[in-house]
Every structure is written in structure tokens, then in C-alpha cells.
């Protein structure tokens, strides 16, 4: 296989502020985005997924590990202009209300990138801006308007268009759907898939909503408290989650079928990343936790073809099975409390 | 389906500027402020008499010949009030611009470079803020020596730190905003985003602050003159005229009319500043949605 | 059984720089005892405004018409102190962002006790006991120490639980929850939905659940109303409306949602266009410019909300009639 377009290896992000505890937001996480692939990164808020995204594009400096984009190390931003080669790695933020400058016309904000990277001749800029707007399903006349004249969904598409101005090969999207209505969410989700296929663009889509990610991503990584707990191709992961946390995320999704299904709540809260639980970080909330989970940290390892999980229940021997079944298969290890 | 024409029931939302009659305070503020500017510019043509000429019977009460009466030295109070605007309004404009320039520069540098530059300049700002403005202005004016120019400089010394603090805060918060981060990722240098994205978002609030500060400056200037540290006699200046009037309480018109001049000018710039703030705040432009 | 809340012909007009905008245009609904009534629609559909109108929380200058019978009184006719006496005690409100109803500088205990002391006239000790009881009710772990903590020390989900506890403090009969789970993670959302469901079952509480997410509504609502451009386009029991939507808009909202049990590659179907702003509501059926089933009459006549097979529907075409 060729080298991935974006490769994060053992990335660690630590925030240190005077007078406060050291917070290890990302505690050694790896992730690879292949060319043209859509990778979903899923987890609850506070799991470090946004920090990982910011590290991936160079907005924060990882305290350990490496981020490599198209064979080149991603270096954190300084006051200088970012290296041209890195401009093909772009980011879209969660809130389309704060990610666009309220006082500048859309056209001028889109042209900025063309200007900074010298991507279009001065005369061709207006045409390129129109083209970018059409690419995200907006009229070229949008260029002459201000952000506040658009709805949330439209603004998010404008933010995508601005990122596309740099002619990126990888787009990191931090919760681009979270602040949108259901219908706008579908519009933007479909747009992202379509753009990825048409422009052979790789996407790293970060979301707390596994249900929507399932419709968009080719492969999914599930993150919990700074570490990856499961990765795999989307469909198998959705139909047969191997980590108890993934299972909980899927069980919490409400069903719009009118049958009155009450989604399962995961007990407890994401612990404070400054003081993570010892051994397996998920064990205090895990319904299947047994002795080993409190003593040893399970590493992310291959448990089935194309699938990895960080869970002591998944031994890798025999066919993969849901955590509940695995727990029954290990009666000797499972101790009642 | 595009052939189905649909009419619009309600009128489109207008431009961003609301009509003036919906903002009576803005209207009043700008009319009075412009009025004082006009009076200041055309004072020699408007004033009926020489403001310094002691040619009339002293201490006449207001009448047809002297609308505002005459003062204890026989000078026409109306003419003095009119000429007084030539001191207060332009000096206030000048010193506020100077304060905004100095404060803006310091605040901009602090917000852009952060770290030591920020720490040092903000401690200086804190130092100035530690004193009540009028006391500090008095001390500075006293040290520099009496006179209008020194009084104005003293006010600049008291006034610049608020600009420094506002500009620094804005440069920091806008600098950390997602749209600036986006622009940086798209290849803009920090300096480029400073001029394209950050400073334009700083300009509005600074203009608002400056307008409100004009009122303060007029008041402070009059205050210093009242205390004898500003304009020196016989120059016609509102604050020193009020001080004059305060000595002759039985002749109320000597102090009241310049006092009213200060009052209206201060009020006008306050109104103007408030309505500018509404104008520059995108939050106040009416949204119309719910749940967002 | 008579309804707890009965709203008829509710019309809300908000002042704008260019005249009044009708954000709620003739809405009827009723809420039964111990039921969850779901109100769904996109942002700007008037669903929030129609609730704020009941509590007298609209911006000044707004004009409200209609009737809202609650406990023998018309909420829309009550003013000032009388309205607060009803809305403060008998109606609780929870918002999307719990921080809007929590005071950041006051401890959780203080906020809870102040509320019950003011409205119920309890003594200090009784108020503290009641506050602890409320925190237990919303399933806050370690309620005694939670009383001494401040809102920022809690996670989003816990804050929402505390906001619910405050809303429940005076033992209201109706809880209005405006997008209570929108800002939360799915795992936490599930917990809040279970909590609301439990309150309804164990404490006979009626709930109005406002949401843009039909999946959330499907979990706990008994009856639902779908709002579009300030009016109701479809309403009925959850079990009839959500599995078999009859209005094209309801259908479209459902098709836009990811469905956990859908086949592998069911694409999400987005509704084209955006909802109209209150100042430019299209003539005729307000949904017709976005509706793939619109016919000539939809462009001229606004369809009335009429009863059909146990539900109410405002559509000329009714394309999904069985």
C-alpha cells in the first residue's frame, strides 16, 4: 500500500497552564488517512479529538509523536506564513458562525487563500471564487454578501469552499455538522462525500455522532480519553462493534422510527483528562470490566482482519464477537463485584 | 418546480442602517454634535461680539441685546460661549485621536507580540489606571505647567491606557478566532492577518470608545480649566467660564450658559457613541430566527 | 380527561426594523397530563417563540393573539406578577444551553434553595432538604457535595441535569424543554431523555419537548407536532406520524436523518433550499418552494390543518396517503 496522505503516529498533546494541572488531552494516538479516503474520528466531548485535529494541521504543537503530511512533517504555525507545501492540508471548524470573519464579504475571504498562495492570476480570481462557491452548491452572487446573510448550513459550506480554495488534498473537519439542523446536516454530509469522490480529497471527519459518520466515512476510529480504542471499516464496525465503548456509542443513538425506543445511556461521565483512570481508561464505565482491566492497559491491536481494538475481552483468537459474548466466553476472568 | 413563481409576502429586510427616526438619540446626538462643530468653525461669523472686548455694562442679565447676558467684566456671554467651542471641541478631537493612536499602538503591539511586550505594557496601563483620572490629570498638568496645551497633554496621558487595553483584548481574541486560524492555515502570515482580519474588527469598537471618550475629554478639559490648570484668562473656555460664574452666584447666567454648553456637547457625544456601538455590533442587527 | 394546556389560534408577531414579522401564525395544540408533547421543526420555524409567548418572555413590543388555557387561566391574558405566579411555580423551562438558566457565580445549592424559598416559602433547612431531593431526582451523583459546587465544575450533561432540577424545584405540572439535548453528546443525550421519560412516568409531569431532531422526539414523545414557517403542518400520535409521515416536510425531515437500522448505503436525503425567514413567507403553502410534490394550488392557497385518519395534516396533495 502506498503511504497515507496524512499520518499521525503516537501523537501526544499536553496542555500546561500556570497554576493548573497538566492535561494530557491526547495520550499517544495514531491515525492514518489514505489518499481519497474518508476517515471518521468519533468520541465524546473531552476525549481529545479536537486537540488531535489541531495537532494534525499544526495549530498546536504535539508534545510527542509525529504528524506527516504527504511525506513532510507538519510543523506548528509561527508568525511567518505557513510552508506552501502544507497549504494542501486544510481544516474546517465546528462553528460556522465564528469561523468566518463577520466584517468581510465572502468573496474577499475566499480570494484571500488564492492571493496568499498565489493560486490564481489576479484576473482569474473572481472566476475561481465563483467556481468554488458553485462547487459547494451556492450561487456565485454569494461572493458579494456577508456571512450574517447566510444560514448555518450555508455558512458551513462557505467555510468548506474557503478551505477548497487552497486546492487541498486532505481536509480535517472538526465537528462540521454538530451545530446544524438535521436537514442542513444532511446537505453538508452529502456535499462532503461528493467532494471527496469528485476531487479525490481525503477527509478526516471528527464527530461525536457515530450515526452520521456511518453514512459518510469509509473507516472509523473511536477515541476515548486521549487514546484510540477501536478502528475499522465503517460497516463492520457499526454492525459488530468490538470495543464496549463503541457498542455504547451505537446504543445511545436514538431511532427516528416512532417506536419509542429509549436509547441506552452510558453510565458516568468522561473522566477528567488531567486524572485518567489507571490501566484501561474505560474500565470505570465499562459493564464488562474485570480484574485485568484495572491492572493493565490494553493496547490497540489487530483482533480481526482490518479491525483493531484496545480491549482485554478481544483476544484475537477465534472469530470477532460483541463484547457481551466475549465476556461470557471468559467466565474465569470475569469476577463479580 | 422553478416555474412556480412565489411572491414575497413581507418586505425584504432593509440595509444594515436603520432609518434615523427609529433612533431618536442617534439623531439628537449627531444634530447637536454637528451643530457644535459648525459653531466652532464659523464662530467669528456667528458670534455677535468680540469675546474678549470688555465694552458693555458688566453683569447684565440676559436681554434682547445680550441673549446670555454679560459677565462681571462686561463681556458678552453668548459670544464667549460660541468662541469657547473653538477650544473644547477641536482640542477634545485632537487629544482623543492622539490618545487612541498611542493606546492603539501599544495595545496592538502587546496583543500581537504577547509575552514580555504584553506583560510590560499592561503593567504600565495598570499603573495609570491605579489613579483617579482627574487627580492624575491635575498632577500632570501641574507638573507640566498651567496652560491649555499642557492640560490637553495631561488628558492624553490619562486617556491612552483604555485604548491600549481595549485594542490588546480585541487583537488577542480576534487573533485566536477561528477565522484568523483559517486564514493562517490558508497561508497568510500573522502580519497579513493582522491587517486583513484583526485590525478591521478592532476599528469599530475603538471608534465607539473614542466617540464616548470625546465627551469625557470635554468634561476633563473643562474640569482642569475650572481648577485653573487649563485655559488661562482672558481666553474664552467653558470650564473657566463656569469657574468664573461660580464666584458670582447672584449672576447665574455667567456660569449657567457655559455649563449648558458643556452639558449638551457631552450628551451629544455620548448619544453618538452609544448608537455607533449598536451599529457596529453585528448582534443587534435583527436576526429573526429562533433557537439559534 | 381535559388537557393540562390548551393553546388555540396562537399568533406571535415580533417587531422588526421593517414592521412586524409573523413568527407564529395560528397554532393550535394541547398537552395532556403526564404526556410528552414533541414540537419539531428547523430553526426559525417558530417553535421556540410559540413557547416563549406562553411565559411572557417575548421581546418587548411583540404582539400575541390567541388563547392558552392552563389551570383555568389564560396564560396570554396574565400580566406581570400574576403570570410569574403561574409560570414560576407551575411551568418549568429548560434551555439548550444550561448556562443560560444557571448563574455562574452562585453555588448550585444556593440557586436551588433560593428558588424554592421564594416560590414555596420554605425555611432554610427545608429548602436544603428539598434541594438535595431534587438533585437525587435528576440523578446527580453525590448530591450533598454538588450543593456546594458551582456550575462550571460540572460537565455539560450534569449542568443540564441541574438546570432540570431548578426547573422542577417548585413542583411544576408542565416542563418546557427547548432543545435540551442538542448541545450534548449522544451518550449524555440518552441519559437526559431517560430522565425526562422517568419524570413523566414517576411524577406525572407533562413535558413539551422542542427539538429539531425527530430521532430524539421519537424516543420519548407521545404526540408530536411538526412546525414549519410558524404553523403546524402535521400533528398526531408519535406512533402514527413518525413511521408513516403524510406531510412531505415531515417525510423530508425523516429522510435527512441517519437511521441506525437503515441498510448499508441509504443516502441521506437533504431538503433543498432553506426555511423562509419570517419576513418572506411564500404565499400559498409556505413549504411549496421546497416541496417536490407541489402542484398549482399549493402556490396560491395555504392548506388548512385538517383531520385525516386520527391525525391532522396541512397538505393539498397528501402524497403518502395509504
Coordinates of N, CA, C and O in Angstrom, one line a residue, chain A residues 38 92-94 96 135-138 151-161 164 171 173-196 203 205-206 212 215-216, chain C residues 256 268-274:
Chain A
X38 N -12.2 8.7 3.4 CA -12.9 9.5 4.4 C -12.8 8.7 5.7 O -13.3 7.6 5.9
X92 N -11.6 22.6 8.6 CA -12.9 23.3 8.7 C -13.3 23.2 10.2 O -13.2 22.1 10.7
X93 N -13.8 24.3 10.7 CA -14.1 24.3 12.2 C -15.6 24.0 12.4 O -16.4 24.0 11.5
X94 N -15.8 23.7 13.7 CA -17.2 23.3 14.1 C -18.2 24.4 13.8 O -19.3 24.2 13.3
X96 N -19.7 27.5 12.2 CA -19.6 28.4 11.1 C -19.9 29.8 11.4 O -19.8 30.7 10.5
X135 N -19.1 24.9 -6.4 CA -18.6 23.6 -6.0 C -19.3 23.1 -4.7 O -19.6 21.9 -4.5
X136 N -19.6 24.1 -3.9 CA -20.3 23.7 -2.6 C -21.8 24.0 -2.7 O -22.5 24.1 -1.7
X137 N -22.3 24.3 -3.9 CA -23.7 24.4 -4.1 C -24.3 25.8 -3.8 O -25.5 25.9 -3.4
X138 N -23.5 26.8 -3.9 CA -24.0 28.2 -3.7 C -23.9 28.9 -5.0 O -23.1 28.6 -5.9
X151 N -27.5 31.1 6.3 CA -27.9 30.2 7.4 C -26.7 29.4 7.8 O -25.7 29.4 7.1
X152 N -26.8 28.7 8.9 CA -25.7 27.9 9.4 C -25.2 26.9 8.4 O -24.0 26.8 8.2
X153 N -26.1 26.2 7.8 CA -25.6 25.2 6.8 C -24.9 25.9 5.6 O -23.9 25.4 5.1
X154 N -25.4 27.0 5.2 CA -24.8 27.7 4.1 C -23.4 28.2 4.5 O -22.4 28.1 3.7
X155 N -23.3 28.7 5.7 CA -22.0 29.2 6.2 C -21.0 28.1 6.2 O -19.8 28.3 5.9
X156 N -21.5 26.9 6.7 CA -20.5 25.8 6.8 C -20.1 25.4 5.4 O -18.9 25.1 5.2
X157 N -20.9 25.6 4.4 CA -20.5 25.3 3.0 C -19.5 26.3 2.5 O -18.6 26.0 1.8
X158 N -19.7 27.6 3.0 CA -18.8 28.6 2.6 C -17.4 28.3 3.2 O -16.4 28.5 2.6
X159 N -17.4 27.9 4.5 CA -16.2 27.5 5.2 C -15.5 26.4 4.4 O -14.2 26.4 4.3
X160 N -16.2 25.4 3.9 CA -15.6 24.4 3.1 C -15.0 24.9 1.8 O -13.9 24.6 1.4
X161 N -15.8 25.8 1.2 CA -15.3 26.4 -0.1 C -14.0 27.2 0.2 O -13.1 27.1 -0.6
X164 N -11.3 24.8 0.3 CA -11.0 24.2 -1.0 C -10.2 25.2 -1.9 O -9.6 24.8 -2.8
X171 N -8.5 17.3 4.0 CA -9.3 18.3 4.8 C -9.6 17.6 6.1 O -10.2 16.6 6.2
X173 N -11.9 18.1 9.3 CA -13.2 18.7 9.7 C -13.5 18.5 11.1 O -13.7 17.3 11.5
X174 N -13.5 19.5 11.9 CA -13.7 19.4 13.3 C -15.2 19.6 13.6 O -15.7 20.7 13.7
X175 N -16.0 18.5 13.8 CA -17.4 18.6 14.1 C -18.2 19.6 13.2 O -18.9 20.5 13.6
X176 N -18.0 19.4 11.9 CA -18.6 20.3 10.9 C -20.1 20.3 10.9 O -20.8 21.1 10.4
X177 N -20.7 19.2 11.5 CA -22.2 19.0 11.4 C -22.9 19.3 12.7 O -24.1 19.4 12.8
X178 N -22.1 19.4 13.8 CA -22.7 19.4 15.1 C -23.6 20.6 15.3 O -24.6 20.5 16.0
X179 N -23.3 21.8 14.7 CA -24.2 22.9 15.1 C -25.3 23.1 14.1 O -25.9 24.1 14.0
X180 N -25.6 22.1 13.2 CA -26.5 22.3 12.2 C -27.8 21.5 12.4 O -27.8 20.5 13.1
X181 N -28.9 22.0 11.9 CA -30.2 21.3 11.9 C -30.1 20.0 11.1 O -29.2 19.9 10.2
X182 N -31.0 19.1 11.4 CA -30.9 17.8 10.7 C -30.8 17.9 9.2 O -30.0 17.2 8.5
X183 N -31.7 18.8 8.6 CA -31.7 18.9 7.1 C -30.4 19.5 6.6 O -29.8 19.1 5.6
X184 N -29.9 20.5 7.3 CA -28.6 21.1 6.9 C -27.5 20.2 7.1 O -26.5 20.1 6.3
X185 N -27.6 19.4 8.1 CA -26.6 18.3 8.4 C -26.5 17.4 7.2 O -25.4 17.0 6.7
X186 N -27.6 16.9 6.7 CA -27.7 16.0 5.6 C -27.1 16.7 4.3 O -26.3 16.1 3.6
X187 N -27.4 17.9 4.1 CA -26.8 18.6 3.0 C -25.3 18.7 3.0 O -24.6 18.3 2.0
X188 N -24.8 19.1 4.2 CA -23.3 19.2 4.3 C -22.7 17.8 4.2 O -21.6 17.7 3.6
X189 N -23.3 16.8 4.9 CA -22.7 15.5 4.9 C -22.6 15.0 3.4 O -21.6 14.4 3.0
X190 N -23.7 15.1 2.7 CA -23.7 14.7 1.3 C -22.7 15.4 0.5 O -22.0 14.9 -0.4
X191 N -22.6 16.7 0.7 CA -21.6 17.6 0.0 C -20.2 17.0 0.2 O -19.4 16.9 -0.7
X192 N -19.9 16.7 1.5 CA -18.5 16.3 1.8 C -18.2 15.0 1.1 O -17.1 14.8 0.5
X193 N -19.1 14.0 1.1 CA -18.9 12.8 0.4 C -18.7 13.0 -1.1 O -17.7 12.5 -1.7
X194 N -19.5 13.9 -1.7 CA -19.5 14.2 -3.1 C -18.1 14.8 -3.4 O -17.5 14.5 -4.4
X195 N -17.7 15.8 -2.6 CA -16.5 16.5 -2.9 C -15.3 15.5 -2.8 O -14.4 15.6 -3.6
X196 N -15.3 14.7 -1.8 CA -14.2 13.7 -1.6 C -14.1 12.8 -2.9 O -13.0 12.6 -3.3
X203 N -10.6 13.0 3.6 CA -11.2 13.7 4.7 C -11.0 13.1 6.1 O -11.0 11.8 6.2
X205 N -12.9 13.3 9.3 CA -14.2 13.9 9.8 C -14.3 13.6 11.3 O -14.4 12.4 11.7
X206 N -14.3 14.6 12.1 CA -14.4 14.5 13.5 C -15.8 14.7 14.0 O -16.4 15.7 13.6
X212 N -24.2 9.6 12.1 CA -24.0 10.4 10.8 C -22.6 10.0 10.2 O -22.5 9.9 9.0
X215 N -22.7 7.2 7.7 CA -23.2 7.5 6.4 C -22.1 8.2 5.5 O -22.3 8.3 4.3
X216 N -21.0 8.6 6.1 CA -20.1 9.4 5.4 C -18.7 8.7 5.3 O -18.1 8.6 4.2
Chain C
X256 N -33.8 13.0 6.0 CA -32.5 13.7 6.2 C -31.7 13.1 7.4 O -30.5 13.3 7.5
X268 N -28.4 9.9 2.8 CA -29.2 10.9 3.5 C -29.8 11.8 2.4 O -29.1 12.3 1.5
X269 N -31.1 12.1 2.5 CA -31.7 13.0 1.6 C -31.9 14.3 2.2 O -32.7 14.5 3.1
X270 N -31.2 15.3 1.6 CA -31.3 16.7 2.2 C -32.5 17.4 1.6 O -32.9 17.1 0.4
X271 N -33.1 18.2 2.4 CA -34.2 19.1 1.8 C -33.5 20.2 1.1 O -32.6 20.8 1.6
X272 N -34.0 20.4 -0.1 CA -33.3 21.5 -0.9 C -33.7 22.9 -0.3 O -34.8 23.0 0.3
X273 N -32.9 23.8 -0.5 CA -33.2 25.2 0.0 C -33.1 25.3 1.5 O -32.7 24.4 2.2
X274 N -33.5 26.5 2.0 CA -33.5 26.8 3.4 C -34.9 27.3 3.8 O -35.7 27.7 3.0

